[in-house]
Amino acid sequence: MTGAGIQAIDRLVTRIRSDFSRIDHLHVIGHADPLGQAERNEKLAQDRAQTVRDYIVGKEFTGARLTTEGRGSSEPVVTTCGRKATPASIACNLPNRRVVVVVTGHEAERLEAGLAEISARVGMDIATERLADWSRPNGFSVMAGAAR
């Protein structure tokens, strides 16, 4: 994990603890860029998700179910980068190397504003979006960029 990624996760854990009245589930999803072999990218994505999950557990985050999933390079956020590993395509693909933490639970009203504040301070390392599935109460997605 990058220093900015660790800081983003630390802020996320702090925010979740203060802004959620009940946390049911944290689902950590790892992603990889499309460079290299698909099998290796699947493993990288799973390892990336597991690393973030382990870090969150190490922060003594308890009371919620924590699961991981690796999605390889199947869901890129940037699709205009080269497919050959050059310094330019590696840099271009940085947003595709990420972890998304989906938080499901009951939240206080301040969470969305807090995530916007974190996003503004970290820049490209973190982004937020509301989940489309409203059958789960107040799910949020947080993305922290990862180094190659």
XYZ file of C-alpha atoms in Angstrom:
148
model
C 0.000 0.000 0.000
C 1.106 3.539 -0.641
C 1.389 6.075 2.158
C -1.592 7.941 0.722
C -3.555 4.680 0.569
C -2.801 3.909 4.231
C -3.845 7.411 5.241
C -7.066 7.111 3.217
C -7.927 3.796 4.890
C -7.121 5.203 8.339
C -9.466 8.117 7.667
C -12.105 5.753 6.313
C -11.961 3.561 9.450
C -12.169 6.638 11.686
C -15.086 7.995 9.670
C -16.958 4.692 9.708
C -16.531 4.379 13.475
C -17.827 7.870 14.119
C -20.502 8.127 11.459
C -22.157 4.717 11.432
C -24.457 3.770 14.257
C -24.335 0.140 13.078
C -21.998 -1.530 10.609
C -23.258 -4.769 9.119
C -20.668 -5.574 6.488
C -17.447 -4.329 4.930
C -16.768 -5.845 1.522
C -13.258 -5.149 0.229
C -12.896 -5.456 -3.565
C -9.480 -5.454 -5.216
C -8.874 -4.377 -8.799
C -5.850 -4.590 -11.101
C -4.841 -2.876 -14.303
C -5.058 -4.753 -17.620
C -1.276 -5.033 -18.025
C 0.057 -8.575 -17.923
C -1.721 -11.916 -17.785
C -5.333 -12.175 -16.645
C -4.570 -14.926 -14.093
C -1.854 -12.824 -12.473
C -4.154 -9.798 -12.372
C -6.842 -11.876 -10.630
C -4.318 -12.849 -7.952
C -3.025 -9.276 -7.632
C -6.572 -8.010 -7.161
C -7.367 -10.630 -4.512
C -4.073 -10.011 -2.715
C -4.712 -6.267 -2.793
C -8.174 -6.737 -1.235
C -6.800 -9.113 1.400
C -4.017 -6.665 2.323
C -6.536 -3.880 2.914
C -8.835 -6.219 4.856
C -5.922 -7.332 7.062
C -4.950 -3.708 7.651
C -8.516 -2.836 8.684
C -8.624 -5.843 11.028
C -5.287 -4.689 12.483
C -6.953 -1.388 13.368
C -9.121 -3.430 15.761
C -12.165 -2.963 13.594
C -14.726 -5.366 15.008
C -18.445 -5.867 14.964
C -18.914 -6.191 11.225
C -18.477 -9.009 8.763
C -15.424 -8.397 6.555
C -15.185 -10.124 3.189
C -12.847 -9.797 0.214
C -13.119 -10.242 -3.511
C -10.663 -9.848 -6.376
C -12.064 -8.720 -9.703
C -8.811 -8.655 -11.649
C -8.813 -6.140 -14.480
C -12.473 -6.675 -15.448
C -13.723 -3.248 -14.249
C -11.248 -0.550 -15.293
C -12.051 3.054 -14.445
C -9.666 4.279 -17.164
C -9.852 2.536 -20.540
C -7.657 4.756 -22.721
C -4.244 3.485 -21.554
C -1.927 1.307 -23.583
C -1.996 -2.458 -23.061
C 1.795 -2.809 -23.237
C 3.785 -2.211 -20.028
C 5.563 1.070 -20.718
C 6.239 3.822 -18.174
C 3.418 5.863 -19.740
C 0.841 3.036 -19.651
C 1.852 2.056 -16.097
C 1.282 5.650 -14.973
C -1.947 5.935 -16.969
C -3.315 2.731 -15.406
C -2.767 3.868 -11.803
C -6.510 4.515 -11.190
C -7.246 0.923 -12.277
C -5.041 -0.445 -9.475
C -7.389 0.172 -6.582
C -9.397 -1.213 -3.718
C -13.070 -0.441 -3.173
C -14.494 -0.776 0.335
C -18.263 -1.171 0.340
C -19.745 -0.277 3.717
C -23.207 -1.521 4.563
C -24.950 -0.404 7.719
C -26.873 2.466 9.268
C -25.110 5.778 9.101
C -25.300 9.205 10.599
C -25.996 12.014 8.125
C -22.414 13.360 8.204
C -20.730 10.481 6.299
C -21.210 11.776 2.771
C -19.832 15.217 3.652
C -16.875 13.607 5.423
C -15.996 11.464 2.430
C -16.129 14.535 0.184
C -13.687 16.252 2.561
C -11.323 13.257 2.459
C -11.592 13.126 -1.331
C -10.659 16.798 -1.630
C -7.569 16.363 0.568
C -6.283 13.157 -1.026
C -7.148 14.014 -4.627
C -7.013 11.040 -7.000
C -6.369 8.526 -4.224
C -9.968 8.408 -3.075
C -13.366 8.783 -4.683
C -16.887 8.073 -3.481
C -20.181 7.081 -4.980
C -23.516 5.938 -3.607
C -24.398 2.364 -4.424
C -27.346 1.820 -6.715
C -28.680 -1.057 -4.624
C -30.851 0.649 -2.016
C -32.138 -2.651 -0.665
C -29.146 -2.386 1.655
C -29.304 0.620 3.978
C -26.813 3.365 3.156
C -24.027 1.577 1.315
C -21.008 3.598 0.230
C -18.063 2.789 -1.984
C -14.615 4.198 -1.279
C -11.679 3.761 -3.620
C -8.047 4.152 -2.614
C -5.407 4.048 -5.347
C -2.702 1.404 -5.199
C 0.869 1.277 -6.436
C 1.892 -1.267 -9.062
